[in-house]
Coordinates of C-alpha atoms in Angstrom, one line a residue:
Chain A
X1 CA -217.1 111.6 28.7
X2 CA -217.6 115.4 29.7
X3 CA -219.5 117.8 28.0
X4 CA -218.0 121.4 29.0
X5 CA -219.6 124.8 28.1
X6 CA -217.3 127.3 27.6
X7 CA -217.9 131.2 26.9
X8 CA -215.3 133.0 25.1
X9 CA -214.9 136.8 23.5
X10 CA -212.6 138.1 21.1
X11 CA -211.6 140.9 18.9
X12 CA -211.7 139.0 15.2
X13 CA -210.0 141.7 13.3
X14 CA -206.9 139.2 13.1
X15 CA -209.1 136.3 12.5
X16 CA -210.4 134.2 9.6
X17 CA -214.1 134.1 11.2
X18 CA -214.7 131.0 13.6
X19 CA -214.6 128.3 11.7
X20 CA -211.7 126.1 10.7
X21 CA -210.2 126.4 7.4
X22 CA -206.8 125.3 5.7
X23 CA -204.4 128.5 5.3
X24 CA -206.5 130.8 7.9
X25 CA -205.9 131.7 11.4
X26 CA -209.5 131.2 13.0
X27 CA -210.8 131.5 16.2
X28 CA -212.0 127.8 16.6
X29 CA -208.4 126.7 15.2
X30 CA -206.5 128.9 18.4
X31 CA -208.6 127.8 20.8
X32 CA -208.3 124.4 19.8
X33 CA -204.7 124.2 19.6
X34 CA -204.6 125.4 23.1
X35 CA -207.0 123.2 24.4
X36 CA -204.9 120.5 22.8
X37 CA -201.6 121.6 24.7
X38 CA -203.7 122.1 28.2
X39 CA -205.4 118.6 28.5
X40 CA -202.8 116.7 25.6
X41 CA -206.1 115.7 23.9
X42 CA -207.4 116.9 20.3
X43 CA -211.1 117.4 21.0
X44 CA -213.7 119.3 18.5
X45 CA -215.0 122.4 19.8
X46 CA -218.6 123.1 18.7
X47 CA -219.2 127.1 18.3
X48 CA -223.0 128.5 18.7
X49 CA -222.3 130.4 15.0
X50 CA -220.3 130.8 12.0
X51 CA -218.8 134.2 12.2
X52 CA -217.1 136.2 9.3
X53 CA -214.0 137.6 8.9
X54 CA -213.3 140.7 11.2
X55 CA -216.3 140.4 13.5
X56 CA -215.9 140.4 17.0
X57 CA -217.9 138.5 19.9
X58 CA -218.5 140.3 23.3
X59 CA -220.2 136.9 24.0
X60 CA -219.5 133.4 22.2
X61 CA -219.8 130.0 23.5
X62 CA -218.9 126.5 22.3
X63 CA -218.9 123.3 23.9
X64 CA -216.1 120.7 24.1
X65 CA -216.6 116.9 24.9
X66 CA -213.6 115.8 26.5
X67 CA -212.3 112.8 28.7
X68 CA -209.6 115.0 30.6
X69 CA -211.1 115.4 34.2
X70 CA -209.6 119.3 34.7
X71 CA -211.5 121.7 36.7
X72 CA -213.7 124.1 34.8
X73 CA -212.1 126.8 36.9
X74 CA -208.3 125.9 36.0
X75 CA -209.2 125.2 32.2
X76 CA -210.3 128.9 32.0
X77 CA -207.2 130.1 33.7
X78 CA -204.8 127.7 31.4
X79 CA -206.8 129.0 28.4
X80 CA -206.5 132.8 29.5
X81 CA -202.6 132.0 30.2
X82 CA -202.2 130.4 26.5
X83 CA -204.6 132.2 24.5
X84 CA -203.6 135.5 22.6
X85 CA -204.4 138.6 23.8
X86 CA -207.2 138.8 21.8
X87 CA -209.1 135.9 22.5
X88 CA -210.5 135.3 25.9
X89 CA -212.0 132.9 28.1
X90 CA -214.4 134.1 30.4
X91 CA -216.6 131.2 31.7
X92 CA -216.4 127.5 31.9
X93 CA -218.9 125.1 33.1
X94 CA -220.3 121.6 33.1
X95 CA -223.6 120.4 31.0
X96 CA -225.8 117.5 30.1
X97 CA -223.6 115.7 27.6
X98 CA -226.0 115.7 24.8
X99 CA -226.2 119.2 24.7
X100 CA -225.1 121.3 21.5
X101 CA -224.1 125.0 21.4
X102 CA -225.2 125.7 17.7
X103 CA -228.2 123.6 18.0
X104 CA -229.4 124.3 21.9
X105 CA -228.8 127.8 20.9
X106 CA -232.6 129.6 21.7
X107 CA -232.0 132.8 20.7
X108 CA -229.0 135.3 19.8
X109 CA -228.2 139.0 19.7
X110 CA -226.0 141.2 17.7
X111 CA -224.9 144.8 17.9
X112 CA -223.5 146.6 15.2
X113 CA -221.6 149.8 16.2
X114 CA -221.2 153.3 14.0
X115 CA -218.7 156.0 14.9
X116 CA -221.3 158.8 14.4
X117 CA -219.0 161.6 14.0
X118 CA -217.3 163.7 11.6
X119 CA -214.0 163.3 13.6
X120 CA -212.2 160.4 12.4
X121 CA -211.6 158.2 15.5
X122 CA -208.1 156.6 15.6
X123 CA -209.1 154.1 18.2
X124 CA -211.8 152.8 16.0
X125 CA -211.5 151.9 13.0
X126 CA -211.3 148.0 13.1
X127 CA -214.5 148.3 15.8
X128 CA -217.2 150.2 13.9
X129 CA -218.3 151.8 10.8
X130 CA -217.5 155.6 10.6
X131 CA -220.6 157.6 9.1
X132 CA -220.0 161.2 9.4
X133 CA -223.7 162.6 8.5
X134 CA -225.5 162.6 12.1
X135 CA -228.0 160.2 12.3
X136 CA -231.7 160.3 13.7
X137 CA -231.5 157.2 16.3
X138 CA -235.1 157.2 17.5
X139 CA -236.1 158.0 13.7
X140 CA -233.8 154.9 12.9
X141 CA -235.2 152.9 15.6
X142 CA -238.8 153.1 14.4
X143 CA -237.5 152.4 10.9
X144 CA -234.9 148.9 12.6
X145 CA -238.7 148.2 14.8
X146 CA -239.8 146.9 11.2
X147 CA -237.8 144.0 11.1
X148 CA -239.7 142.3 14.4
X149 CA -241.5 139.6 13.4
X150 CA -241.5 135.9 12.2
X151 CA -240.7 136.2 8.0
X152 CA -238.8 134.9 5.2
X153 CA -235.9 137.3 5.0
X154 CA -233.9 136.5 1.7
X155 CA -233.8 139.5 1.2
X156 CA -231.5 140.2 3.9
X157 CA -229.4 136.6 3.1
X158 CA -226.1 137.3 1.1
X159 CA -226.1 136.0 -3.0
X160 CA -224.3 132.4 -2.6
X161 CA -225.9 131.3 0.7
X162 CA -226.6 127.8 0.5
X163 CA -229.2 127.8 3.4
X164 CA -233.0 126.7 2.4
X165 CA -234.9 127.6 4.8
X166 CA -234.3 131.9 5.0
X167 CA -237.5 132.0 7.6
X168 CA -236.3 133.6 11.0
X169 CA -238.3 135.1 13.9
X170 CA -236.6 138.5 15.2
X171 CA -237.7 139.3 18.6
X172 CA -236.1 142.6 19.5
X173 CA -234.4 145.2 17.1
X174 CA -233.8 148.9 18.3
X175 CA -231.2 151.3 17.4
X176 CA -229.8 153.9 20.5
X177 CA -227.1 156.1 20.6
X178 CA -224.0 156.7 23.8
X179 CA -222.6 159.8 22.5
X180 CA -221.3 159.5 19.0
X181 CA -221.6 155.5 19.2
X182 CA -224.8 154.9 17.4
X183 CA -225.5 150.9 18.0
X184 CA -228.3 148.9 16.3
X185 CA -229.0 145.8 18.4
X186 CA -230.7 143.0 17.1
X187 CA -231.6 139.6 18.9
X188 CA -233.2 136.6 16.7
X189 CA -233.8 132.5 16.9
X190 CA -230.9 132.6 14.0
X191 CA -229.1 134.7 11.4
X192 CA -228.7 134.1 7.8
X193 CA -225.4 134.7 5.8
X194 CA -224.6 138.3 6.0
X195 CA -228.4 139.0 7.4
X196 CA -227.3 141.9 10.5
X197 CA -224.6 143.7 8.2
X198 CA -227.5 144.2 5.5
X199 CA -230.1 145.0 7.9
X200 CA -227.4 147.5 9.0
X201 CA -226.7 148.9 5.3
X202 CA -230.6 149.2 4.6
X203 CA -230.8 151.5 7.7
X204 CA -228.2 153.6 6.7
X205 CA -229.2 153.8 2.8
X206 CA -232.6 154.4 4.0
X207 CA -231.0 157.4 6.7
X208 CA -228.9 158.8 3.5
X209 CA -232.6 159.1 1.6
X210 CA -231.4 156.3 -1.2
X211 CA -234.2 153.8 0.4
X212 CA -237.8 155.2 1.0
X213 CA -238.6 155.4 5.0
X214 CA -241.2 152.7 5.6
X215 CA -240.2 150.6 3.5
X216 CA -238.5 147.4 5.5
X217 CA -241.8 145.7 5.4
X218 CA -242.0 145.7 1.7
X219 CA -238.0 144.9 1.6
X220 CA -238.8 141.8 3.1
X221 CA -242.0 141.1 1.1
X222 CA -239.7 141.0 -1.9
X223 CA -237.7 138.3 -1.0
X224 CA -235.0 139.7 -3.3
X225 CA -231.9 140.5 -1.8
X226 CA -231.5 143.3 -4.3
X227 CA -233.8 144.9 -2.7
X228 CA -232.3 145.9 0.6
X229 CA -229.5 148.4 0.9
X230 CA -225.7 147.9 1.2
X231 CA -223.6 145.2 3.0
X232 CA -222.1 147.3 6.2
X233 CA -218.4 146.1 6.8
X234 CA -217.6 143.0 9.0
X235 CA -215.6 145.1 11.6
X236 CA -218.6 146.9 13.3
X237 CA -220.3 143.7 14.1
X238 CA -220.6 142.2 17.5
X239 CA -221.9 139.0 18.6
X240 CA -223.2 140.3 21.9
X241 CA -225.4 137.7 23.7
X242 CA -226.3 134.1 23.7
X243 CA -229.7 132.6 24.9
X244 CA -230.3 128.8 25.7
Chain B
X1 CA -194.6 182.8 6.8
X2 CA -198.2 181.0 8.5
X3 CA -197.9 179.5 11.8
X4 CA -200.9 176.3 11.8
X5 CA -201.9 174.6 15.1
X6 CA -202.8 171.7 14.4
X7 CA -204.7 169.0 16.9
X8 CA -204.9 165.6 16.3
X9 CA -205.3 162.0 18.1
X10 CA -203.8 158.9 17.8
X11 CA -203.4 155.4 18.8
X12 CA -199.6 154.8 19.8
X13 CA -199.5 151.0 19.7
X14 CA -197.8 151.0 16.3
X15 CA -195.5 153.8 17.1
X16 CA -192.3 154.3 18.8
X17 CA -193.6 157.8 20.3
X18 CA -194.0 161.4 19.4
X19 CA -190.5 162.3 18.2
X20 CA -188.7 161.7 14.6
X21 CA -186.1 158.7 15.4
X22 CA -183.9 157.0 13.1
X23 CA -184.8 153.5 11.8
X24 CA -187.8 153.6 13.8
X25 CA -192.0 154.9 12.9
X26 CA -192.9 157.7 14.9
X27 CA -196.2 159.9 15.0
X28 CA -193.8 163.1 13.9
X29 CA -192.2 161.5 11.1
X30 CA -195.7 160.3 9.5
X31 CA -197.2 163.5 9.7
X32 CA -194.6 165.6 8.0
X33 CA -194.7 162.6 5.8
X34 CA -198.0 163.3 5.3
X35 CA -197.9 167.2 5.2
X36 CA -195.3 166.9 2.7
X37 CA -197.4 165.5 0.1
X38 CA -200.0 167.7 0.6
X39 CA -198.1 170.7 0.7
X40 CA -194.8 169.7 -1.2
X41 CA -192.7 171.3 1.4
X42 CA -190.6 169.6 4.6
X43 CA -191.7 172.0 7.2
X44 CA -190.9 171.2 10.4
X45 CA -193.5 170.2 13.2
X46 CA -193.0 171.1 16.7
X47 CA -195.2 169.0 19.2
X48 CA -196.7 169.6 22.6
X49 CA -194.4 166.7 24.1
X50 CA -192.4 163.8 23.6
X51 CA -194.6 160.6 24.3
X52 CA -193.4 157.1 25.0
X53 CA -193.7 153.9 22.8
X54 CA -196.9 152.9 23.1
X55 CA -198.7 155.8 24.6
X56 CA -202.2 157.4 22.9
X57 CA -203.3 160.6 22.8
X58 CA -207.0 161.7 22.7
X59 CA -205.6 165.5 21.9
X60 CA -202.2 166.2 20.6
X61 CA -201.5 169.6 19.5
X62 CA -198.3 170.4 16.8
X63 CA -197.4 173.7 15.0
X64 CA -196.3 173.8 11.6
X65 CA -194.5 177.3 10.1
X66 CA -195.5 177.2 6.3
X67 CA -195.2 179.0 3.6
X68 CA -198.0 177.2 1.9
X69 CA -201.4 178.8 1.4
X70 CA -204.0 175.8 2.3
X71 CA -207.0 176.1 3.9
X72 CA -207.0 174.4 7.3
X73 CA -210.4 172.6 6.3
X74 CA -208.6 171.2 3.5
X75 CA -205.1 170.5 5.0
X76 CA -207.7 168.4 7.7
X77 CA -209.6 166.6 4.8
X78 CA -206.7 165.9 3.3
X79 CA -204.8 164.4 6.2
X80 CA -207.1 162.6 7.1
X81 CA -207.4 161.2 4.3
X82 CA -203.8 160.3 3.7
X83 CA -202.5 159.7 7.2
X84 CA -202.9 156.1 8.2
X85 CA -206.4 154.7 10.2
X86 CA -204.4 155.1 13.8
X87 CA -203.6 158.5 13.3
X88 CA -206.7 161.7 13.2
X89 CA -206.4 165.2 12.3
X90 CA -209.1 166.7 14.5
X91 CA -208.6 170.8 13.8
X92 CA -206.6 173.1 12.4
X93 CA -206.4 177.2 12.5
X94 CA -203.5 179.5 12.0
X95 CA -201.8 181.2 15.1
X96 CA -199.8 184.0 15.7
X97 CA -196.0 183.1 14.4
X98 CA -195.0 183.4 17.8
X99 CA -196.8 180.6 19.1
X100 CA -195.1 177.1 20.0
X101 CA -197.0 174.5 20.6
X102 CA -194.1 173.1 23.5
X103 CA -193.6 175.8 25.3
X104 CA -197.0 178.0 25.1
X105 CA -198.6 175.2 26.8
X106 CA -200.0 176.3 29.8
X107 CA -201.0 172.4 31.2
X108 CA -201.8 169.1 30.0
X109 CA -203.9 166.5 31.2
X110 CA -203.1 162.8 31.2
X111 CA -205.2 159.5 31.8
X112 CA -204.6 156.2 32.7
X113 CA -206.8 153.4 32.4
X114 CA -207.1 150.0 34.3
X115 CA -209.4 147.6 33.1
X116 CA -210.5 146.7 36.5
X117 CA -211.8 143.0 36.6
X118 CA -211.1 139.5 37.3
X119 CA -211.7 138.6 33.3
X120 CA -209.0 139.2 30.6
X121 CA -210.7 141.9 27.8
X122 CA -210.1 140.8 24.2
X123 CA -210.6 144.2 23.5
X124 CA -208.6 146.2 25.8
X125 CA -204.7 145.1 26.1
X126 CA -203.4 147.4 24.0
X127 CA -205.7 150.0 25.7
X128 CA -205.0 150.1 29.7
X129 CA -203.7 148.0 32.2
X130 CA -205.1 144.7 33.5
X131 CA -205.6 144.7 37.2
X132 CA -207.8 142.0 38.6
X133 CA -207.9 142.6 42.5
X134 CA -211.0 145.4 42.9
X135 CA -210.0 148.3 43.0
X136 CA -211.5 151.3 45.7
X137 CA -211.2 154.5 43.6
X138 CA -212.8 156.6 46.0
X139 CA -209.9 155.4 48.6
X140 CA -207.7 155.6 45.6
X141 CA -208.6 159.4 44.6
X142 CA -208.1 160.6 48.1
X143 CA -204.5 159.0 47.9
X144 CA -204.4 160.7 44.5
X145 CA -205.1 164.0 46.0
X146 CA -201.7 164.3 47.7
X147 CA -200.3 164.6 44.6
X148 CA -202.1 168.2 43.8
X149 CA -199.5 171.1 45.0
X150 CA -195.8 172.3 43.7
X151 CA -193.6 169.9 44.5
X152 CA -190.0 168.5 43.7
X153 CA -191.2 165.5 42.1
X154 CA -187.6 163.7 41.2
X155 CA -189.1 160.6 42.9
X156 CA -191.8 159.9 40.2
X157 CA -188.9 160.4 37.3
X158 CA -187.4 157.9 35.7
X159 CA -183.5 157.1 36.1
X160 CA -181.8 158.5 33.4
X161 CA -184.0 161.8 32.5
X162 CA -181.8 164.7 31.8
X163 CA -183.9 167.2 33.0
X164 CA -182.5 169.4 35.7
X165 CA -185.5 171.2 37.2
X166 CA -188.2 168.4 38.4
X167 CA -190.2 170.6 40.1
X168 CA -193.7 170.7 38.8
X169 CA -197.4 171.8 39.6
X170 CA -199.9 169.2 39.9
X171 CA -203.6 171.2 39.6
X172 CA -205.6 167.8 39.6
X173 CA -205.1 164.3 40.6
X174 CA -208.1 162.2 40.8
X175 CA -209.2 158.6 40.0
X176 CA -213.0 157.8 38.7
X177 CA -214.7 154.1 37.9
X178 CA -216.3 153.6 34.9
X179 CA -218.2 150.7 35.1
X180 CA -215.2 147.7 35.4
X181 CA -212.7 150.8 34.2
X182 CA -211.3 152.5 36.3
X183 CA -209.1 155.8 35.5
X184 CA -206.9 157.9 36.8
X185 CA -206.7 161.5 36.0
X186 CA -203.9 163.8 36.2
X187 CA -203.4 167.8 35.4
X188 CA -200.0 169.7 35.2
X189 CA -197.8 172.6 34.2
X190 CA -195.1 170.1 32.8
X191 CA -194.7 166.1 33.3
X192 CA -191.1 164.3 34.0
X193 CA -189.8 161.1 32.3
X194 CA -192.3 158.4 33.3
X195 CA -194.1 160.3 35.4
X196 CA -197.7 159.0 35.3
X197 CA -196.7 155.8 34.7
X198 CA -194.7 155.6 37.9
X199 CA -197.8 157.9 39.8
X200 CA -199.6 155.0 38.6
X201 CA -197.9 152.2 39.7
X202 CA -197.3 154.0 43.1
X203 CA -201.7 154.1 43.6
X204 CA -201.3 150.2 42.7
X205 CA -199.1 149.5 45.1
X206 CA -200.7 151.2 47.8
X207 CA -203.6 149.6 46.6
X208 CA -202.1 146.1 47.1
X209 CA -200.7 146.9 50.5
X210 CA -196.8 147.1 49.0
X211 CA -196.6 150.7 49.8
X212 CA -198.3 151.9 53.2
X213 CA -201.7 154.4 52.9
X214 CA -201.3 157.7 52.9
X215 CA -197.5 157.8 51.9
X216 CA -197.3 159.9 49.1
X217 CA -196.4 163.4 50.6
X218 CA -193.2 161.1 52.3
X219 CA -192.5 159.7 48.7
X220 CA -192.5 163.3 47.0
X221 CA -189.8 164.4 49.8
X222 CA -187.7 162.0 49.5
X223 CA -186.9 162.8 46.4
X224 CA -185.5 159.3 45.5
X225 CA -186.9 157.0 42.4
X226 CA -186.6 154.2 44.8
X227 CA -189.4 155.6 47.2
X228 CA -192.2 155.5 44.7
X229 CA -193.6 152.5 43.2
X230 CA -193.4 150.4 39.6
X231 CA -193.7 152.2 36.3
X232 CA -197.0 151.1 34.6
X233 CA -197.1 149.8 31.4
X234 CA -196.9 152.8 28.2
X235 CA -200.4 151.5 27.0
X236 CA -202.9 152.2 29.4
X237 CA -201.6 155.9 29.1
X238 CA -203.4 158.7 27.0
X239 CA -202.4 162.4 26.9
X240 CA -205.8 163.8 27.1
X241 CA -206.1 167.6 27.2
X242 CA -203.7 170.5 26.5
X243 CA -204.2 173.7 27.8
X244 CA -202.4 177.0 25.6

């Protein structure tokens, strides 16, 4: 039996999220069905995350165990040549068969993208979140530097979360502008239910003066999700890079 | 009677072109769609050019000849607010009734983009051309050049144009990399019926080796459709500037 790593992006504005589910087109569901019609075998595909509705993934990978002996290189061109335009496969390649792509995972890092204009962008509107007031990156960077750190973030975990454990350790999180793309990266061990789309929301809220400046640290001290600002919407979140 | 110009942006994936058509969505026919409720009057909009199926447009300039006394901030707002996400209304001001936003135009710019890499973009296919094979722009851009002069250019217009004069004045023809994008740029008094597209093609075939180097000046004087090389695809191709 073959364990194969394979790294995939897409654009999930069509897409139910990842994950399989009855009367949804998702993301694991397409690739799966055309894995099946490549190698003639129904094999699970592990994903490294759960993703919601509308997000998109510059950078996802799952892992397959398979008996079919096709190369890694022609499984990423048969995928490419099956797959819908927006789903792609861009890397393939053998590991250790007990590894796991949600479990192995070490770390992982988000972006979240905000058309920072007052023009209306036509091109956009299914890849970011359009907030007209200009925004104070470096001000907003200082403010997103707050979140670094190993602590129990329920306050950034979305009501109805099932998850026990809401302790995460967030290694890097910065906000920089590229013209009128303002883009708040953020890389962690793991996310929790909603966790980068509030973090997103409490910068803004806190940029629009409705949350105090300095004040992340006592967000998360609260440990109450009603604490935090606004969810941001699904369609300006990236999954940008995996670590294992 | 007020004569507005009005500039706006859109992505054309959705629509079949500039121009009102029956039993088919055009950018035209949703704007005065739009304008009408606004202003509660069917006033006709004149646009800077016809565009293909499929094509974009960074800047698009129409005039409107009202009789209704808006403001153009709030006939902006208020498009904007009513037009649908793929559409933008960037600026408005009023002009003198003279003006026509066709045939004031004193040169347009187009692009065309190539997504320039051996993986398939999730994000991209409605947005440029996928060319795997690397592309050298700078060789590319000196090919390009020999497209800058006034020239009879009936061999980069499509069979079945109606238009009798094809002689035009190219002021700029360069390509440019941007990272795995790669784009070509093109400035004229007036464009012919597929004429970027087939400019485009004809720099990817002599990329590929199909059309020997430094053959453009030959293909302008032949004058013959046949000469030049394949039409590119409608949706890698953005009208980008207009010049009044």
């Amino acid at each position: 039996m073959r364990n194969l790593l394979l790294t995939i992006s897409f654009d999930g504005t069509d897409y139910h999220g990842w994950q399989v589910q009855e009367n949804a087109v998702t993301v694991q569901q397409t690739l799966q069905d055309a894995f099946e019609r490549i190698c003639s075998s129904r094999d699970n595909v592990v994903g490294c995350s759960r993703t919601d509705a509308g997000v998109h993934a510059n950078m996802y990978c799952c892992n397959i165990r398979t008996e079919n002996p096709i190369t890694c290189e022609k499984l990423v061109g048969a995928l490419n040549a099956l797959l819908p335009r927006d789903i792609a496969a861009l890397d393939c390649r053998e590991v250790d068969f007990g590894f796991h792509a949600r479990y192995d995972c070490k770390s992982k890092e988000y972006i979240y993208k905000i058309w920072n204009s007052p023009n209306k962008n036509p091109f956009l509107y299914d890849y970011s979140l359009h907030y007209k007031p200009r925004l104070d990156e470096e001000f907003l960077s200082r403010q997103a530097a707050d979140f670094i750190g190993t602590y129990d973030f329920a306050s950034f975990c979305a009501a109805g979360s099932s998850v026990e454990d809401t302790v995460r350790t967030v290694m890097n999180a910065s906000v920089e502008r590229e013209g009128d793309m303002v883009i708040f990266k953020v890389e962690a061990d793991g996310f929790l239910y909603n966790m980068v789309r509030i973090m997103t929301g409490t910068l803004i809220d806190i940029s629009r003066g409705k949350i105090p400046a300095d004040s992340i640290k006592q967000i998360i001290a609260a440990k109450n999700r009603f604490a935090a600002g606004y969810t941001a919407p699904a369609r300006g979140l990236y999954l940008n890079k995996i670590h294992y």
